[in-house]
Coordinates of C-alpha atoms in Angstrom, one line a residue:
X1424 CA -38.1 12.1 12.9
X1425 CA -35.7 15.0 12.5
X1426 CA -32.8 12.7 13.3
X1427 CA -33.9 10.2 10.6
X1428 CA -34.0 13.0 8.0
X1429 CA -30.5 14.1 8.9
X1430 CA -29.1 10.6 8.5
X1431 CA -31.0 10.1 5.2
X1432 CA -29.6 13.4 3.9
X1433 CA -26.0 12.5 4.8
X1434 CA -26.4 9.1 3.1
X1435 CA -27.5 10.9 0.0
X1436 CA -24.4 13.1 0.3
X1437 CA -22.2 10.1 0.5
X1438 CA -23.7 8.4 -2.5
X1439 CA -23.4 11.7 -4.4
X1440 CA -19.7 11.8 -3.7
X1441 CA -19.2 8.1 -4.4
X1442 CA -20.8 8.5 -7.8
X1443 CA -18.5 11.5 -8.6
X1444 CA -15.5 9.5 -7.4
X1445 CA -16.4 6.7 -9.8
X1446 CA -16.7 9.3 -12.6
X1447 CA -13.2 10.7 -11.7
X1448 CA -11.8 7.2 -11.4
X1449 CA -13.1 6.2 -14.8
X1450 CA -11.6 9.1 -16.6
X1451 CA -8.3 8.9 -14.6
X1452 CA -8.1 5.2 -15.3
X1453 CA -8.3 5.7 -19.0
X1454 CA -5.9 8.7 -19.2
X1455 CA -3.3 7.2 -16.8
X1456 CA -3.5 3.8 -18.5
X1457 CA -2.8 5.4 -21.9
X1458 CA 0.0 7.4 -20.2
X1459 CA 1.5 4.2 -18.8
X1460 CA 1.1 2.3 -22.1
X1461 CA 2.7 5.1 -24.0
X1462 CA 5.7 5.1 -21.6
X1463 CA 6.1 1.4 -21.8
X1464 CA 6.0 1.2 -25.6
X1465 CA 8.3 4.2 -25.9
X1466 CA 10.7 2.6 -23.4
X1467 CA 10.7 -0.7 -25.2
X1468 CA 11.4 1.1 -28.5
X1469 CA 14.2 3.2 -27.2
X1470 CA 15.9 0.2 -25.7
X1471 CA 15.7 -1.7 -29.0
X1472 CA 17.3 1.3 -30.8
X1473 CA 20.2 1.4 -28.3
X1474 CA 20.8 -2.3 -28.7
X1475 CA 20.7 -1.9 -32.5
X1476 CA 23.1 1.0 -32.4
X1477 CA 26.0 -1.4 -31.5
X1478 CA 25.7 -2.8 -35.0
X1479 CA 24.7 0.5 -36.6
X1480 CA 26.5 3.4 -34.8
X1481 CA 24.7 5.9 -37.0
X1482 CA 21.6 5.3 -34.9
X1483 CA 23.4 7.2 -32.1
X1484 CA 23.3 10.4 -34.2
X1485 CA 19.5 10.1 -34.5
X1486 CA 19.2 9.4 -30.8
X1487 CA 21.2 12.5 -30.0
X1488 CA 19.1 14.6 -32.4
X1489 CA 15.9 13.3 -30.9
X1490 CA 17.2 13.9 -27.3
X1491 CA 18.0 17.5 -28.0
X1492 CA 14.7 18.2 -29.7
X1493 CA 12.7 16.4 -27.0
X1494 CA 14.5 18.3 -24.2
X1495 CA 13.9 21.6 -25.9
X1496 CA 10.2 20.8 -26.6
X1497 CA 9.6 19.6 -23.0
X1498 CA 11.5 22.7 -21.8
X1499 CA 9.1 25.0 -23.6
X1500 CA 6.2 23.1 -22.2
X1501 CA 7.7 23.7 -18.7
X1502 CA 8.3 27.3 -19.5
X1503 CA 4.6 27.8 -20.5
X1504 CA 3.3 25.8 -17.6
X1505 CA 5.8 25.6 -14.7
X1506 CA 3.4 23.5 -12.6
X1507 CA 4.2 20.4 -14.7
X1508 CA 7.8 20.3 -13.3
X1509 CA 8.9 17.2 -11.4
X1510 CA 6.6 14.6 -10.0
X1511 CA 3.6 16.9 -9.5
X1512 CA 2.9 15.6 -6.0
X1513 CA 4.1 18.8 -4.2
X1514 CA 1.9 20.8 -6.5
X1515 CA -1.1 18.7 -5.7
X1516 CA -0.4 19.1 -1.9
X1517 CA -0.1 22.9 -2.5
X1518 CA -3.4 22.9 -4.3
X1519 CA -5.2 21.1 -1.5
X1520 CA -3.6 23.5 1.1
X1521 CA -4.9 26.5 -0.8
X1522 CA -1.3 27.6 -1.5
X1523 CA -1.3 27.1 -5.3
X1524 CA -3.8 27.4 -8.1
X1525 CA -3.6 25.3 -11.2
X1526 CA -4.8 25.5 -14.8
X1527 CA -6.1 22.0 -14.8
X1528 CA -6.4 21.5 -18.6
X1529 CA -3.0 22.9 -19.4
X1530 CA -1.4 20.7 -16.7
X1531 CA -3.3 17.7 -18.0
X1532 CA -2.2 17.7 -21.6
X1533 CA 1.3 19.2 -21.1
X1534 CA 2.1 16.8 -18.2
X1535 CA 1.0 13.9 -20.3
X1536 CA 3.1 14.8 -23.3
X1537 CA 6.1 15.9 -21.2
X1538 CA 6.0 12.8 -19.1
X1539 CA 5.8 10.4 -22.0
X1540 CA 8.8 12.1 -23.7
X1541 CA 10.9 12.2 -20.5
X1542 CA 10.1 8.9 -18.9
X1543 CA 9.7 7.1 -22.2
X1544 CA 13.1 8.3 -23.4
X1545 CA 14.7 6.1 -20.7
X1546 CA 15.5 8.7 -18.1
X1547 CA 15.5 7.4 -14.5
X1548 CA 12.1 8.8 -13.7
X1549 CA 8.9 7.2 -12.5
X1550 CA 5.4 7.4 -14.0
X1551 CA 3.5 7.5 -10.7
X1552 CA 4.1 11.2 -9.7
X1553 CA 2.8 12.4 -13.1
X1554 CA -0.1 9.9 -12.9
X1555 CA -1.1 11.4 -9.5
X1556 CA -1.0 14.9 -10.9
X1557 CA -2.9 13.8 -14.0
X1558 CA -5.6 12.3 -11.8
X1559 CA -5.7 15.5 -9.6
X1560 CA -6.1 17.6 -12.8
X1561 CA -9.0 15.4 -13.9
X1562 CA -10.6 15.7 -10.4
X1563 CA -10.2 19.5 -10.6
X1564 CA -11.7 19.5 -14.1
X1565 CA -14.6 17.4 -12.9
X1566 CA -15.3 19.9 -10.1
X1567 CA -15.4 22.7 -12.6
X1568 CA -17.7 20.7 -14.9
X1569 CA -20.2 20.3 -12.1
X1570 CA -19.6 23.8 -10.7
X1571 CA -18.6 22.4 -7.4
X1572 CA -17.7 24.7 -4.5
X1573 CA -14.1 24.9 -3.4
X1574 CA -14.4 22.3 -0.6
X1575 CA -16.0 19.7 -2.9
X1576 CA -13.5 20.4 -5.6
X1577 CA -10.7 19.6 -3.2
X1578 CA -12.3 16.2 -2.4
X1579 CA -12.5 15.5 -6.1
X1580 CA -8.8 16.5 -6.6
X1581 CA -7.9 14.1 -3.7
X1582 CA -9.9 11.3 -5.4
X1583 CA -8.2 12.0 -8.7
X1584 CA -4.8 11.7 -7.0
X1585 CA -5.8 8.5 -5.4
X1586 CA -7.0 7.0 -8.6
X1587 CA -3.8 8.2 -10.4
X1588 CA -1.6 6.1 -8.2
X1589 CA -4.0 3.2 -8.3
X1590 CA -3.9 3.1 -12.1
X1591 CA -0.1 3.6 -12.3
X1592 CA 0.7 0.7 -10.1
X1593 CA -2.5 -1.4 -9.9
X1594 CA -2.5 -0.5 -6.2
X1595 CA -5.9 0.9 -5.2
X1596 CA -5.5 0.6 -1.4
X1597 CA -2.1 2.3 -1.5
X1598 CA -3.7 5.0 -3.6
X1599 CA -6.2 5.6 -0.9
X1600 CA -3.7 5.5 1.9
X1601 CA -1.4 7.9 0.0
X1602 CA -4.0 10.6 -0.1
X1603 CA -4.9 10.1 3.6
X1604 CA -1.4 9.7 5.0
X1605 CA 0.8 11.7 2.7
X1606 CA -1.5 14.5 1.5
X1607 CA -4.2 15.1 4.1
X1608 CA -2.5 13.7 7.2
X1609 CA -5.9 13.0 8.5
X1610 CA -9.0 10.8 8.0
X1611 CA -12.2 12.4 6.6
X1612 CA -15.2 10.1 5.7
X1613 CA -16.1 12.0 2.5
X1614 CA -12.4 12.1 1.3
X1615 CA -12.1 8.4 2.2
X1616 CA -15.3 7.3 0.4
X1617 CA -14.7 9.4 -2.7
X1618 CA -11.1 8.5 -3.0
X1619 CA -11.7 4.8 -2.5
X1620 CA -14.5 4.7 -5.1
X1621 CA -12.2 6.5 -7.5
X1622 CA -9.2 4.3 -6.8
X1623 CA -11.1 1.0 -7.2
X1624 CA -12.7 2.3 -10.5
X1625 CA -9.3 3.4 -11.9
X1626 CA -7.7 0.2 -10.9
X1627 CA -10.4 -1.8 -12.7
X1628 CA -9.8 0.2 -15.9
X1629 CA -6.0 -0.3 -15.5
X1630 CA -6.5 -4.1 -15.1
X1631 CA -8.4 -4.2 -18.3
X1632 CA -5.4 -2.6 -20.1
X1633 CA -2.6 -4.5 -18.4
X1634 CA -4.1 -7.7 -16.9
X1635 CA -4.2 -9.1 -13.3
X1636 CA -0.5 -9.7 -12.8
X1637 CA 1.0 -7.5 -10.1
X1638 CA 3.4 -4.8 -11.4
X1639 CA 6.4 -6.2 -9.6
X1640 CA 5.5 -9.9 -9.3
X1641 CA 8.5 -11.8 -8.1
X1642 CA 6.9 -15.2 -8.0
X1643 CA 6.1 -17.2 -4.9
X1644 CA 8.0 -15.7 -2.0
X1645 CA 8.8 -17.7 1.2
X1646 CA 8.0 -16.4 4.6
X1647 CA 11.2 -15.0 6.3
X1648 CA 12.1 -17.2 9.3
X1649 CA 12.0 -15.5 12.7
X1650 CA 15.7 -16.1 13.3
X1651 CA 16.4 -13.4 10.6
X1652 CA 14.2 -10.7 12.2
X1653 CA 17.2 -9.3 14.1
X1654 CA 18.9 -8.5 10.8
X1655 CA 15.8 -6.5 9.8
X1656 CA 16.6 -4.0 12.5
X1657 CA 20.1 -3.5 11.1
X1658 CA 18.6 -3.3 7.6
X1659 CA 16.1 -0.7 8.8
X1660 CA 19.0 1.4 10.3
X1661 CA 20.9 1.4 7.0
X1662 CA 17.7 2.3 5.1
X1663 CA 17.0 5.2 7.4
X1664 CA 20.5 6.6 7.0
X1665 CA 20.5 6.1 3.2
X1666 CA 17.1 7.6 3.0
X1667 CA 18.3 10.7 4.8
X1668 CA 21.2 10.9 2.3
X1669 CA 18.8 10.7 -0.5
X1670 CA 16.6 13.5 0.9
X1671 CA 19.6 15.8 1.4
X1672 CA 21.1 15.2 -2.1
X1673 CA 17.7 15.6 -3.8
X1674 CA 17.0 18.9 -2.1
X1675 CA 20.5 20.2 -2.9
X1676 CA 20.2 19.6 -6.7
X1677 CA 18.9 23.0 -7.7
X1678 CA 22.2 24.5 -6.3
X1679 CA 24.2 22.6 -8.8
X1680 CA 21.8 23.0 -11.7
X1681 CA 21.6 26.8 -11.2
X1682 CA 25.3 27.0 -11.9
X1683 CA 24.8 25.8 -15.5
X1684 CA 24.8 28.4 -18.3
X1685 CA 21.3 27.4 -19.3
X1686 CA 17.8 28.8 -18.4
X1687 CA 16.1 26.6 -15.9
X1688 CA 13.5 25.3 -18.3
X1689 CA 16.3 23.8 -20.5
X1690 CA 18.0 21.9 -17.7
X1691 CA 16.5 18.8 -19.1
X1692 CA 19.2 18.9 -21.9
X1693 CA 21.6 17.5 -19.3
X1694 CA 19.9 14.2 -18.5
X1695 CA 18.6 13.8 -22.1
X1696 CA 22.2 13.8 -23.3
X1697 CA 23.9 12.0 -20.4
X1698 CA 21.5 9.1 -20.8
X1699 CA 22.9 8.3 -24.3
X1700 CA 26.1 6.5 -23.1
X1701 CA 24.1 4.8 -20.3
X1702 CA 21.6 3.5 -22.9
X1703 CA 24.4 2.4 -25.2
X1704 CA 26.3 0.4 -22.6
X1705 CA 23.5 -0.7 -20.3
X1706 CA 20.2 -0.4 -22.1
X1707 CA 18.5 -2.7 -19.5
X1708 CA 19.0 -0.1 -16.8
X1709 CA 16.9 2.6 -18.5
X1710 CA 13.6 3.8 -17.2
X1711 CA 12.0 3.7 -13.8
X1712 CA 13.4 0.4 -12.9
X1713 CA 10.7 -2.3 -13.3
X1714 CA 13.0 -4.7 -15.2
X1715 CA 15.8 -4.4 -12.7
X1716 CA 13.5 -5.2 -9.7
X1717 CA 12.0 -8.2 -11.5
X1718 CA 15.5 -9.6 -12.1
X1719 CA 16.8 -9.2 -8.6
X1720 CA 17.1 -12.0 -6.1
X1721 CA 19.1 -14.4 -8.2
X1722 CA 22.0 -15.9 -6.1
X1723 CA 24.3 -15.7 -9.2
X1724 CA 24.3 -11.9 -9.2
X1725 CA 27.8 -10.7 -8.1
X1726 CA 28.1 -8.1 -5.4
X1727 CA 30.0 -5.7 -7.5
X1728 CA 27.3 -5.7 -10.2
X1729 CA 24.7 -4.9 -7.5
X1730 CA 26.8 -2.1 -6.1
X1731 CA 27.5 -0.7 -9.6
X1732 CA 23.8 -0.7 -10.4
X1733 CA 23.0 1.0 -7.1
X1734 CA 25.5 3.8 -7.7
X1735 CA 24.4 4.3 -11.3
X1736 CA 20.7 4.4 -10.4
X1737 CA 21.3 6.8 -7.5
X1738 CA 23.4 9.2 -9.4
X1739 CA 21.4 9.3 -12.6
X1740 CA 18.0 9.4 -10.9
X1741 CA 19.3 12.5 -9.1
X1742 CA 20.5 14.0 -12.4
X1743 CA 17.1 13.1 -14.1
X1744 CA 14.8 14.5 -11.3
X1745 CA 17.0 17.5 -10.5
X1746 CA 16.5 18.9 -14.0
X1747 CA 12.8 19.5 -13.3
X1748 CA 11.6 17.2 -16.1
X1749 CA 8.1 15.8 -15.7
X1750 CA 8.7 12.5 -13.9
X1751 CA 8.4 11.0 -10.5
X1752 CA 10.6 9.4 -7.8
X1753 CA 8.3 6.6 -6.5
X1754 CA 9.6 3.9 -8.7
X1755 CA 13.2 5.0 -8.7
X1756 CA 13.1 5.0 -4.9
X1757 CA 11.6 1.5 -4.9
X1758 CA 14.3 0.3 -7.3
X1759 CA 17.0 1.7 -5.1
X1760 CA 15.5 0.1 -2.1
X1761 CA 15.3 -3.2 -4.0
X1762 CA 19.0 -3.0 -4.8
X1763 CA 19.9 -2.2 -1.2
X1764 CA 17.8 -5.2 -0.1
X1765 CA 19.4 -7.5 -2.7
X1766 CA 22.9 -6.4 -1.6
X1767 CA 22.0 -6.9 2.1
X1768 CA 20.6 -10.4 1.3
X1769 CA 23.6 -11.3 -0.7
X1770 CA 25.9 -10.4 2.3
X1771 CA 23.7 -12.5 4.5
X1772 CA 24.1 -15.5 2.2
X1773 CA 27.9 -15.1 1.8
X1774 CA 28.9 -14.3 5.4
X1775 CA 26.0 -15.5 7.6
X1776 CA 25.0 -18.7 5.8
X1777 CA 21.5 -17.6 4.9
X1778 CA 19.6 -19.7 2.3
X1779 CA 19.7 -17.8 -1.0
X1780 CA 16.0 -18.4 -1.4
X1781 CA 15.4 -15.5 1.1
X1782 CA 17.2 -12.8 -1.0
X1783 CA 14.0 -11.9 -2.6
X1784 CA 12.4 -11.4 0.8
X1785 CA 15.0 -8.7 1.6
X1786 CA 14.4 -7.1 -1.9
X1787 CA 10.7 -6.7 -1.0
X1788 CA 11.3 -5.6 2.6
X1789 CA 13.9 -3.0 1.7
X1790 CA 11.6 -1.4 -0.9
X1791 CA 9.1 -0.6 1.8
X1792 CA 11.7 0.5 4.3
X1793 CA 13.6 2.8 1.9
X1794 CA 10.4 4.4 0.7
X1795 CA 9.3 4.9 4.3
X1796 CA 12.6 6.6 5.2
X1797 CA 12.3 9.1 2.3
X1798 CA 8.5 9.7 2.2
X1799 CA 7.8 9.3 5.9
X1800 CA 4.5 7.4 5.0
X1801 CA 5.0 3.9 6.4
X1802 CA 1.4 2.6 5.8
X1803 CA 1.5 3.7 2.2
X1804 CA 4.9 2.1 1.7
X1805 CA 3.9 -1.2 3.3
X1806 CA 0.6 -1.6 1.4
X1807 CA 2.1 -0.3 -1.9
X1808 CA 4.8 -2.9 -1.9
X1809 CA 2.4 -5.6 -0.8
X1810 CA 0.1 -4.8 -3.7
X1811 CA 2.9 -4.4 -6.2
X1812 CA 4.5 -7.8 -5.5
X1813 CA 1.2 -9.6 -4.9
X1814 CA 2.3 -11.3 -1.6
X1815 CA 0.8 -11.0 1.9
X1816 CA 3.6 -13.1 3.5
X1817 CA 5.7 -10.1 4.5
X1818 CA 3.5 -7.7 6.4
X1819 CA 5.3 -8.3 9.7
X1820 CA 8.9 -7.9 8.4
X1821 CA 7.8 -5.0 6.2
X1822 CA 6.3 -3.3 9.2
X1823 CA 9.4 -3.9 11.4
X1824 CA 11.9 -2.6 8.7
X1825 CA 9.7 0.4 7.9
X1826 CA 9.3 1.3 11.6
X1827 CA 13.1 1.2 12.2
X1828 CA 13.9 3.1 9.0
X1829 CA 11.3 5.8 10.0
X1830 CA 12.7 6.2 13.5
X1831 CA 16.3 6.3 12.2
X1832 CA 15.5 8.9 9.6
X1833 CA 13.6 10.9 12.2
X1834 CA 16.5 10.8 14.6
X1835 CA 18.8 12.2 11.9
X1836 CA 16.3 15.1 11.3
X1837 CA 14.8 13.9 8.0
X1838 CA 11.5 15.4 6.8
X1839 CA 8.9 14.0 4.4
X1840 CA 10.4 14.6 1.0
X1841 CA 7.2 15.8 -0.7
X1842 CA 6.6 18.4 2.1
X1843 CA 10.2 19.6 1.8
X1844 CA 9.8 19.9 -2.0
X1845 CA 6.5 21.8 -1.5
X1846 CA 8.2 24.2 0.9
X1847 CA 11.0 24.8 -1.6
X1848 CA 8.4 25.3 -4.4
X1849 CA 6.4 27.8 -2.3
X1850 CA 9.6 29.7 -1.5
X1851 CA 9.5 31.2 -5.0
X1852 CA 6.1 30.6 -6.4
X1853 CA 3.6 31.0 -3.6
X1854 CA 0.3 32.2 -5.2
X1855 CA -2.2 34.0 -3.1
X1856 CA -5.6 32.2 -3.4
X1857 CA -8.6 34.2 -4.6
X1858 CA -9.3 36.7 -2.0
X1859 CA -12.8 36.4 -0.6
X1860 CA -13.3 32.9 -1.9
X1861 CA -14.7 30.8 0.9
X1862 CA -13.9 27.1 1.5
X1863 CA -14.4 24.5 4.2
X1864 CA -12.0 21.9 5.4
X1865 CA -12.2 18.9 7.7
X1866 CA -10.2 18.9 10.9
X1867 CA -10.1 15.5 12.8
X1868 CA -10.1 15.3 16.6
X1869 CA -7.5 12.7 17.4
X1870 CA -6.5 10.9 20.6
X1871 CA -3.5 13.1 21.1
X1872 CA -5.5 16.3 20.6
X1873 CA -6.4 18.6 23.6
X1874 CA -9.8 19.2 21.8
X1875 CA -11.1 15.9 23.1
X1876 CA -13.7 16.5 25.8
X1877 CA -13.4 20.3 25.4
X1878 CA -16.4 22.6 24.9
X1879 CA -16.2 24.7 21.7
X1880 CA -16.2 28.0 23.7
X1881 CA -13.2 26.9 25.8
X1882 CA -10.7 26.6 22.9
X1883 CA -8.7 29.5 21.7
X1884 CA -9.7 29.5 18.0
X1885 CA -7.7 31.4 15.4
X1886 CA -9.2 34.5 13.8
X1887 CA -10.8 34.5 10.3
X1888 CA -12.5 31.1 10.7
X1889 CA -15.9 29.6 11.7
X1890 CA -16.6 26.2 13.1
X1891 CA -19.8 25.4 11.2
X1892 CA -20.7 21.7 12.0
X1893 CA -19.2 18.6 13.6
X1894 CA -19.5 15.2 11.9
X1895 CA -19.9 12.4 14.4
X1896 CA -20.4 9.1 12.8
X1897 CA -23.4 9.4 10.5
X1898 CA -24.7 12.6 12.3
X1899 CA -24.0 16.2 11.6
X1900 CA -24.1 18.4 14.7
X1901 CA -24.7 22.2 14.5
X1902 CA -22.2 23.7 16.9
X1903 CA -22.8 26.1 19.8
X1904 CA -20.6 27.2 22.7
X1905 CA -21.3 24.3 25.0
X1906 CA -21.0 21.6 22.3
X1907 CA -18.4 19.1 23.6
X1908 CA -15.8 17.8 21.0
X1909 CA -14.8 14.1 21.2
X1910 CA -12.2 11.8 19.7
X1911 CA -13.3 10.8 16.2
X1912 CA -15.2 14.0 15.5
X1913 CA -14.6 15.7 12.2
X1914 CA -14.7 19.5 12.6
X1915 CA -16.0 21.3 9.5
X1916 CA -14.4 24.8 9.4
X1917 CA -15.2 27.7 7.1
X1918 CA -12.5 30.2 6.1
X1919 CA -11.0 32.1 3.2
X1920 CA -8.9 30.2 0.6
X1921 CA -6.0 32.5 1.4
X1922 CA -6.1 31.5 5.1
X1923 CA -6.7 27.8 4.8
X1924 CA -3.1 26.6 5.4
X1925 CA -2.4 29.1 8.2
X1926 CA -5.7 28.2 10.0
X1927 CA -4.9 24.5 9.8
X1928 CA -1.4 25.0 11.2
X1929 CA -2.7 27.2 14.1
X1930 CA -5.4 24.8 15.2
X1931 CA -2.9 21.9 15.1
X1932 CA -0.4 23.8 17.1
X1933 CA -2.9 25.1 19.7
X1934 CA -4.6 21.7 20.1
X1935 CA -1.5 19.6 20.6
X1936 CA -1.1 18.2 24.1
X1937 CA 2.6 19.2 24.1
X1938 CA 1.7 22.9 23.6
X1939 CA -1.0 22.6 26.3
X1940 CA 1.5 21.2 28.8
X1941 CA 4.0 24.0 27.9
X1942 CA 1.4 26.6 28.6
X1943 CA 1.0 25.3 32.1

């Protein structure tokens, strides 16, 4: 009888979180869809102005004036709320690790306006990072609205981040995987259920705004013949190397910007002004890169044009993101990957006799491989690209290229870009969490963990924490010294907000099989 009551109570808890996830997804879907719509309309308008400026050069004066005013205005938004800088994903990760605290409402409206002005002006930035932070802010606001405890608020922030990516790209499964693989690095049932409900809801709202057509629909794509799979290994190696270069250059950008005779919040003046000649000569290249990807794969594209676009997109995406303006790197990374894939496919056609119809296959495959090399989140990359192009024909080649790119980047010493950006952010802005504020977090017992089969009392637990319960399937187990932990268990641990990140790292280090072997 007691067992039945526990199961019923847990079911109610799950339904409670699912309903809150739907609420967060609904709000995020509306806000992010309006954000996305504003960027698209602004981008279309600015491209028309650049095209018209060829007949009416005076328009360039108005564009320059607007660029200066927009850069200064966004700069002051950044000065008043530094947490809106960049994509926002490192800030969200910092929040969930207890390293950063956010003013959710200020982040929400300032990120929205700053993102529309920056991405909508044609800078080589993406909408997805800001969308994730907007969703996280809505999740945090929802937690405050319902007076949720810290642990529940973190689940709602996660669900908001998931729904933000889902609405930005019409990719709900990728939104869910991004939260689990990139942000949490673990599987928690409550996080999974809440984030999935939120992502599906936000995606439904986004589909209402933008229709059912996938964001990067390239038409019917043929399956890549097995005889070309060997070339995917070579492509994966190149993607891993180029991804490593991207990581190193991106992380080195503050060094160059700090040499400018401008305060950091006005660094945005540089890309806002440099984009003017780009927009005048090549208006079609402006923005995150959707139109470029949609036009790739044509056999008539000359190699020098592809190389020129690749260099332009790489350099100016660095200039744009390095300034700290509110904007992401998801879509710019995917665009660079698509260009690399198009170039590789073109070489295969010219020198190895490949049928030109397969160029688009390499465009799609390279997007996932390049994103994997930079973000070190292969599952997210594979599913994201699959949902964005609307084709299931490429899961095997996507997986092969992503795996090779991941291994290559790892051999070179590359780290996940968002973790590296968070480390750099915390280097100067680490905020102590509210002392005395308690929180719980989930720690999974994985197959490679030494916790499997171990009694609770036999593990060397860190100080300043308490193992409260173990979730095993649909059961919640109150722990005592001789409770045995198994693979698949979720350990619910209580600690101070200020200790959360340290406790996680210590348990991970002490429970790794490698560290156990070394101790012997």
